[in-house]
Coordinates of C-alpha atoms in Angstrom, one line a residue:
M1 CA 88.4 71.2 152.6
I2 CA 90.1 67.8 152.4
E3 CA 91.4 67.0 149.0
H4 CA 91.1 63.2 149.1
S5 CA 93.6 62.6 146.4
R6 CA 96.3 63.9 148.7
H7 CA 95.5 61.4 151.4
V8 CA 95.3 57.7 151.9
P9 CA 93.4 55.5 154.4
L10 CA 95.1 54.4 157.6
R11 CA 96.3 50.8 157.5
G12 CA 94.6 48.4 159.9
L13 CA 97.8 47.9 161.9
S14 CA 97.9 47.9 165.7
W15 CA 100.7 49.8 167.4
D16 CA 103.7 47.5 167.8
P17 CA 106.8 48.9 169.5
D18 CA 109.0 46.1 168.3
A19 CA 107.9 46.9 164.7
A20 CA 108.8 50.5 165.2
K21 CA 112.3 49.6 166.6
E22 CA 112.8 47.2 163.7
A23 CA 111.9 49.9 161.1
I24 CA 114.3 52.4 162.8
A25 CA 117.1 49.9 162.6
E26 CA 116.2 49.1 159.0
I27 CA 116.3 52.7 157.9
A28 CA 119.7 53.4 159.6
T29 CA 121.2 50.2 158.1
D30 CA 120.0 51.1 154.7
A31 CA 121.4 54.6 154.9
L32 CA 124.8 53.4 156.1
D33 CA 125.0 50.7 153.5
N34 CA 124.4 53.2 150.7
F35 CA 126.8 55.9 151.9
D36 CA 129.3 56.9 149.2
H37 CA 132.6 58.5 150.3
D38 CA 132.6 61.0 147.5
L39 CA 128.9 61.6 146.6
F40 CA 127.5 60.9 150.0
W41 CA 124.0 59.7 149.0
P42 CA 122.0 59.5 145.7
A43 CA 119.1 61.9 145.3
H44 CA 115.6 60.4 145.3
P45 CA 113.5 60.8 142.1
L46 CA 110.8 62.5 144.2
D47 CA 113.2 65.1 145.5
G48 CA 114.3 66.2 142.0
R49 CA 117.9 66.9 143.0
Q50 CA 121.3 65.9 141.8
D51 CA 123.1 63.1 143.6
G52 CA 125.3 64.2 146.5
N53 CA 123.3 67.2 147.8
S54 CA 124.9 68.3 151.1
S55 CA 122.1 70.3 152.8
I56 CA 120.4 69.7 156.1
Y57 CA 117.0 69.7 154.3
F58 CA 117.6 67.4 151.3
G59 CA 121.1 66.1 151.7
A60 CA 124.0 64.5 153.5
A61 CA 124.2 66.9 156.4
G62 CA 120.6 66.1 157.4
V63 CA 121.1 62.3 157.0
I64 CA 124.3 62.4 159.1
W65 CA 122.7 64.5 161.7
G66 CA 119.7 62.2 161.8
L67 CA 121.9 59.1 162.3
E68 CA 124.0 60.8 165.0
H69 CA 120.8 61.9 166.7
L70 CA 119.4 58.4 166.7
R71 CA 122.6 57.0 168.2
R72 CA 122.8 59.8 170.7
V73 CA 119.3 59.1 172.1
G74 CA 119.9 55.4 172.1
A75 CA 117.6 54.4 169.2
I76 CA 120.4 52.7 167.3
E77 CA 123.8 51.2 168.2
A78 CA 125.5 51.3 164.8
D79 CA 129.2 51.9 164.6
F80 CA 130.0 54.9 162.3
D81 CA 132.2 58.0 162.3
F82 CA 131.5 60.9 159.9
Q83 CA 133.8 63.4 161.6
G84 CA 136.4 63.1 158.8
Y85 CA 133.9 64.3 156.2
V86 CA 133.2 67.7 157.8
P87 CA 135.6 69.7 155.6
Q88 CA 134.3 68.1 152.5
L89 CA 130.7 68.6 153.5
L90 CA 131.2 72.2 154.4
A91 CA 133.0 72.9 151.1
K92 CA 130.2 71.2 149.1
T93 CA 127.5 73.1 150.9
Q94 CA 129.2 76.4 150.3
A95 CA 129.5 75.5 146.5
E96 CA 125.8 74.6 146.4
M97 CA 124.8 77.9 148.1
A98 CA 126.8 79.9 145.5
A99 CA 124.4 78.6 142.8
Y100 CA 121.5 80.2 144.6
E101 CA 123.0 83.7 143.8
E102 CA 120.6 86.0 145.6
Y103 CA 120.7 83.7 148.7
A104 CA 124.4 83.0 148.7
V105 CA 125.0 85.4 151.6
N106 CA 122.2 84.1 153.7
G107 CA 122.7 82.2 156.9
S108 CA 120.4 79.4 155.8
L109 CA 119.6 76.8 158.5
L110 CA 118.2 74.2 156.2
F111 CA 120.2 74.8 152.9
G112 CA 123.3 76.7 153.8
D113 CA 126.6 76.2 155.5
M114 CA 125.2 77.6 158.7
G115 CA 123.2 74.4 159.2
T116 CA 126.1 72.2 158.0
A117 CA 128.4 74.0 160.5
L118 CA 125.9 73.3 163.3
L119 CA 126.3 69.6 162.4
A120 CA 130.1 70.1 162.4
M121 CA 129.8 71.4 165.9
R122 CA 128.2 68.2 166.9
L123 CA 130.9 66.0 165.2
A124 CA 134.1 68.1 165.5
P125 CA 133.5 71.3 167.5
S126 CA 136.0 74.1 167.0
S127 CA 136.3 77.8 167.4
T128 CA 136.7 78.2 163.6
V129 CA 133.4 76.4 162.9
A130 CA 131.7 78.3 165.8
E131 CA 132.8 81.5 164.2
L132 CA 131.4 80.4 160.8
V133 CA 128.0 79.9 162.4
Y134 CA 128.2 83.3 164.1
T135 CA 129.1 85.1 160.9
R136 CA 126.3 83.5 158.9
A137 CA 123.8 84.0 161.6
E138 CA 124.8 87.7 162.2
A139 CA 124.5 88.5 158.5
N140 CA 120.7 87.7 158.7
T141 CA 120.2 90.6 161.0
R142 CA 120.5 92.9 158.0
L143 CA 118.6 90.8 155.4
P144 CA 114.9 91.0 154.6
I145 CA 113.9 87.3 154.6
R146 CA 111.5 86.7 157.5
E147 CA 111.2 82.9 157.4
L148 CA 112.9 79.8 158.9
M149 CA 114.4 78.0 155.9
W150 CA 116.5 80.8 154.5
G151 CA 116.4 83.7 156.9
M152 CA 116.6 85.2 160.4
P153 CA 114.3 82.8 162.3
G154 CA 116.6 79.9 161.3
S155 CA 119.6 81.9 162.6
M156 CA 117.8 82.5 165.9
L157 CA 117.3 78.8 166.3
A158 CA 121.0 78.4 165.5
C159 CA 121.8 80.8 168.3
L160 CA 119.7 78.7 170.8
F161 CA 121.5 75.5 169.7
M162 CA 124.9 77.1 169.8
N163 CA 124.3 78.4 173.2
Q164 CA 123.6 74.9 174.4
M165 CA 126.8 73.6 172.8
T166 CA 129.2 76.4 173.8
N167 CA 127.5 78.4 176.6
E168 CA 128.9 81.6 175.1
A169 CA 127.1 84.8 175.9
R170 CA 127.3 86.2 172.3
W171 CA 124.6 83.8 171.1
R172 CA 122.0 85.3 173.5
S173 CA 123.1 88.8 172.5
M174 CA 122.6 88.1 168.9
F175 CA 119.3 86.3 169.5
E176 CA 118.0 89.3 171.4
V177 CA 118.8 91.7 168.6
Q178 CA 117.1 89.5 166.0
A179 CA 114.1 88.9 168.2
A180 CA 113.6 92.7 168.5
R181 CA 113.9 93.1 164.8
L182 CA 111.5 90.2 164.0
L183 CA 108.8 91.5 166.4
A184 CA 109.3 95.1 165.0
D185 CA 108.5 93.7 161.6
L186 CA 105.3 92.1 162.7
Q187 CA 102.5 94.1 161.0
E188 CA 98.9 94.7 162.3
T189 CA 96.6 93.9 159.4
A190 CA 93.0 93.0 158.7
D191 CA 94.1 89.4 159.0
G192 CA 95.7 89.9 162.3
P193 CA 99.3 90.5 163.2
I194 CA 101.3 89.0 160.3
W195 CA 104.8 89.0 158.6
E196 CA 105.3 89.5 154.9
Q197 CA 108.0 87.3 153.4
D198 CA 110.4 88.7 150.8
L199 CA 111.1 85.3 149.2
Y200 CA 111.8 83.9 145.7
R201 CA 111.4 87.5 144.3
Q202 CA 107.8 87.7 145.7
H203 CA 106.3 89.3 148.7
T204 CA 103.9 86.8 150.4
K205 CA 102.3 86.4 153.8
F206 CA 102.9 82.7 154.5
L207 CA 101.4 81.1 157.6
G208 CA 103.2 77.8 158.0
P209 CA 106.3 76.7 160.0
V210 CA 108.8 76.4 157.1
H211 CA 108.3 79.8 155.3
G212 CA 105.8 81.7 157.3
Y213 CA 104.2 83.0 160.5
A214 CA 104.5 79.8 162.5
G215 CA 108.2 79.4 161.5
N216 CA 108.9 82.9 162.7
M217 CA 107.3 82.2 166.0
L218 CA 109.2 79.0 166.6
P219 CA 112.4 80.6 167.8
L220 CA 110.5 83.2 169.9
L221 CA 108.7 80.3 171.6
Q222 CA 111.8 78.3 172.1
G223 CA 113.8 81.2 173.3
W224 CA 111.0 82.3 175.7
D225 CA 113.5 82.8 178.6
W226 CA 115.5 85.3 176.5
L227 CA 112.6 87.5 175.8
T228 CA 111.5 90.6 177.8
E229 CA 108.2 90.6 179.5
E230 CA 106.9 93.1 177.0
Q231 CA 107.9 90.8 174.1
R232 CA 106.2 87.8 175.8
S233 CA 103.0 89.8 176.4
R234 CA 102.9 90.8 172.8
I235 CA 103.4 87.2 171.6
M236 CA 100.7 85.9 173.9
D237 CA 98.3 88.5 172.5
V238 CA 99.1 88.1 168.8
I239 CA 99.2 84.3 168.4
P240 CA 95.5 83.6 169.3
R241 CA 94.4 86.5 167.2
T242 CA 96.3 85.6 164.0
L243 CA 95.4 81.9 164.3
S244 CA 91.8 82.7 164.9
Q245 CA 91.4 85.3 162.1
N246 CA 93.0 82.9 159.5
A247 CA 91.3 79.7 160.6
W248 CA 89.1 77.7 158.4
R249 CA 86.6 76.1 160.8
T250 CA 84.4 73.2 159.8
E251 CA 82.4 70.5 161.4
I252 CA 85.4 68.2 161.0
G253 CA 87.9 70.5 162.5
T254 CA 90.1 73.5 161.7
S255 CA 92.9 74.1 159.2
W256 CA 94.8 77.0 157.8
R257 CA 95.9 78.0 154.3
G258 CA 99.5 78.0 153.3
K259 CA 99.3 81.8 153.0
V260 CA 96.9 84.5 154.1
G261 CA 93.8 84.6 152.0
H262 CA 90.0 84.0 152.2
D263 CA 89.1 83.3 148.6
K264 CA 89.2 79.6 148.9
P265 CA 89.7 77.0 151.7
P266 CA 93.1 75.3 152.4
A267 CA 94.1 72.7 149.9
L268 CA 97.1 71.3 151.8
C269 CA 97.1 69.4 155.1
Q270 CA 100.8 68.7 155.9
Y271 CA 103.5 69.9 158.2
C272 CA 104.8 72.7 155.9
H273 CA 101.4 74.1 155.0
G274 CA 98.1 73.5 156.8
A275 CA 96.8 72.2 160.2
P276 CA 99.5 69.8 161.2
G277 CA 102.4 72.3 161.1
M278 CA 100.3 74.9 162.8
V279 CA 99.4 72.5 165.6
A280 CA 102.9 71.1 166.0
T281 CA 104.3 74.6 166.3
F282 CA 101.9 76.3 168.6
A283 CA 101.2 73.3 170.9
G284 CA 104.7 74.0 172.1
S285 CA 103.7 77.5 173.3
P286 CA 104.9 78.1 176.9
F287 CA 101.5 79.6 177.8
K288 CA 97.8 78.6 177.6
Q289 CA 94.7 80.5 176.5
P290 CA 91.2 79.2 175.9
E291 CA 91.0 80.2 172.2
L292 CA 94.5 78.8 171.5
E293 CA 93.6 75.4 173.2
T294 CA 90.4 75.1 171.2
L295 CA 92.2 75.9 167.9
L296 CA 94.9 73.4 168.6
E297 CA 92.4 70.6 169.4
E298 CA 90.4 71.4 166.3
G299 CA 93.5 71.4 164.1
G300 CA 94.5 68.1 165.5
Q301 CA 91.0 66.7 164.8
F302 CA 91.2 68.0 161.2
T303 CA 94.6 66.3 160.7
W304 CA 93.2 63.0 162.0
V305 CA 90.1 63.1 159.8
A306 CA 92.2 64.0 156.7
G307 CA 94.3 60.9 157.3
P308 CA 97.9 59.9 156.2
L309 CA 99.4 61.7 153.2
A310 CA 99.7 60.1 149.8
K311 CA 103.1 61.8 149.3
G312 CA 104.7 59.2 151.7
S313 CA 106.1 58.9 155.1
N314 CA 108.3 61.9 155.4
L315 CA 108.3 64.9 157.7
C316 CA 107.8 68.0 155.6
H317 CA 104.8 66.8 153.5
G318 CA 104.2 63.2 154.6
T319 CA 102.6 61.1 157.2
G320 CA 105.4 61.3 159.8
G321 CA 105.3 65.1 159.8
N322 CA 101.5 65.1 160.3
G323 CA 101.9 62.7 163.2
Y324 CA 104.0 65.3 165.1
A325 CA 100.7 67.3 165.5
F326 CA 99.3 64.4 167.6
L327 CA 102.6 63.9 169.6
K328 CA 102.7 67.6 170.4
L329 CA 99.1 67.6 171.5
Y330 CA 99.8 64.6 173.7
Q331 CA 102.7 66.4 175.3
R332 CA 100.5 69.5 175.9
T333 CA 97.3 67.8 177.1
Q334 CA 98.4 64.4 178.3
H335 CA 95.3 62.9 176.6
T336 CA 96.3 59.4 175.5
M337 CA 94.0 59.7 172.4
W338 CA 96.6 61.9 170.8
L339 CA 99.5 59.4 171.4
E340 CA 97.4 56.6 170.1
R341 CA 96.7 58.6 166.9
A342 CA 100.4 59.4 166.5
R343 CA 101.2 55.7 166.7
A344 CA 98.5 54.8 164.3
F345 CA 100.1 57.2 161.8
A346 CA 103.4 55.7 162.6
M347 CA 102.4 52.2 161.6
T348 CA 101.0 53.4 158.3
A349 CA 104.2 55.4 157.7
I350 CA 106.3 52.3 158.2
A351 CA 104.3 50.5 155.5
Q352 CA 104.5 53.5 153.2
C353 CA 108.3 53.7 153.6
R354 CA 108.8 50.0 152.9
E355 CA 106.5 50.1 149.9
A356 CA 108.4 53.1 148.4
R357 CA 111.7 51.4 148.9
K358 CA 110.4 48.4 147.0
E359 CA 109.0 50.6 144.2
Y360 CA 112.1 52.7 143.7
G361 CA 114.6 50.0 144.6
R362 CA 116.3 52.2 147.2
G363 CA 115.6 54.4 150.2
R364 CA 115.1 58.1 150.4
Y365 CA 118.2 59.6 151.9
S366 CA 117.2 63.0 153.4
L367 CA 116.1 64.3 156.8
W368 CA 113.1 66.4 156.0
T369 CA 111.7 64.5 153.0
G370 CA 113.2 61.0 153.6
D371 CA 113.5 58.0 155.7
V372 CA 115.8 59.1 158.5
G373 CA 113.3 61.8 159.5
L374 CA 110.7 59.0 159.7
A375 CA 113.0 57.0 162.0
I376 CA 113.2 59.9 164.4
Y377 CA 109.5 60.2 164.4
L378 CA 109.1 56.6 165.2
W379 CA 111.5 56.9 168.1
D380 CA 109.5 59.9 169.4
C381 CA 106.4 57.7 169.2
L382 CA 108.1 55.1 171.3
T383 CA 109.1 57.6 173.9
G384 CA 106.1 59.9 173.7
L385 CA 108.5 62.9 173.8
P386 CA 108.3 64.8 170.4
R387 CA 111.5 66.7 169.3
F388 CA 111.0 67.7 165.7
P389 CA 114.5 67.5 164.0
T390 CA 116.4 70.7 163.5
V391 CA 113.5 72.7 165.0
D392 CA 113.2 71.4 168.5
V393 CA 116.6 69.7 168.7
F394 CA 120.0 69.9 166.8

């Protein structure tokens, strides 16, 4: 089940908190030094995008949010102010979303202006920006996309974040409406309770945290206090069943395919598809059940045996993202083995980041696929408190 070409060996590097702090400062300095007032940041060849992308996932909004987050938590002390770029950033995101045509009206957390507006609420909060978030999030109530990147689960997370920022009752009201619809769309199937995604002109039953089942559960788990007792009982029932019925168990641990299917074992072991993302998501569940605990530990073991990812140090499909599975297991179990494994992945990820910067002659300026996401992971390894960017915290 492990495709060895997708993984690399762990480096023989002992955990060094000073090295982690140095790497965080290095990443932040590199990003600030390469900021362009008109284009923001250049695209990395591995991301296949034009220079100046503005999104949370690939672009400037994500990098700015990451730098602001690092400063807010005390990881860096750099002097910068991106507040004046908010209008330019919002306009650019709206222009980029228009090119997606069928998704132009979606309240997309990771690609659209809903996510960029959330950043704006951090930098320059206003009633106008809050209304934009509300309008985009509310539109998702009527759209068929049931996944986090483009659709309603992302807007439900936005409601949770906006409630923290504004304490307005309307965010809970919208969340409750969308939670009811999301759970109503959960279908009982031979593979357990599952959602079908209407995405990229295909109908697919994804499992992972970016496009699939885990991503749909994320806002429900994080908004647990806003759910009814009936909704909580249903979630506690369906999660162990779906994970168990779609698990690929082996002597080295357990993983999951990117989408429902039993014709061949999982090929990917990364945050977006496979064991790491499933573990990172469901280790945050506010309840415990024997089958769930076993699956989480087995998923963590599989992620450890598979090793760091050849794709690099990033969060979505890199070593840093896989490491969050260990941090989440440490938070859940308090077993220091998981923290030690997270930190071992961190040291390898630092080496990968530096080697890539040397190879390409530049950093990778994005949150989910680039260096600033790694910097946040390194900080979480230092503190032992995992908060996955734009999923656990905004």
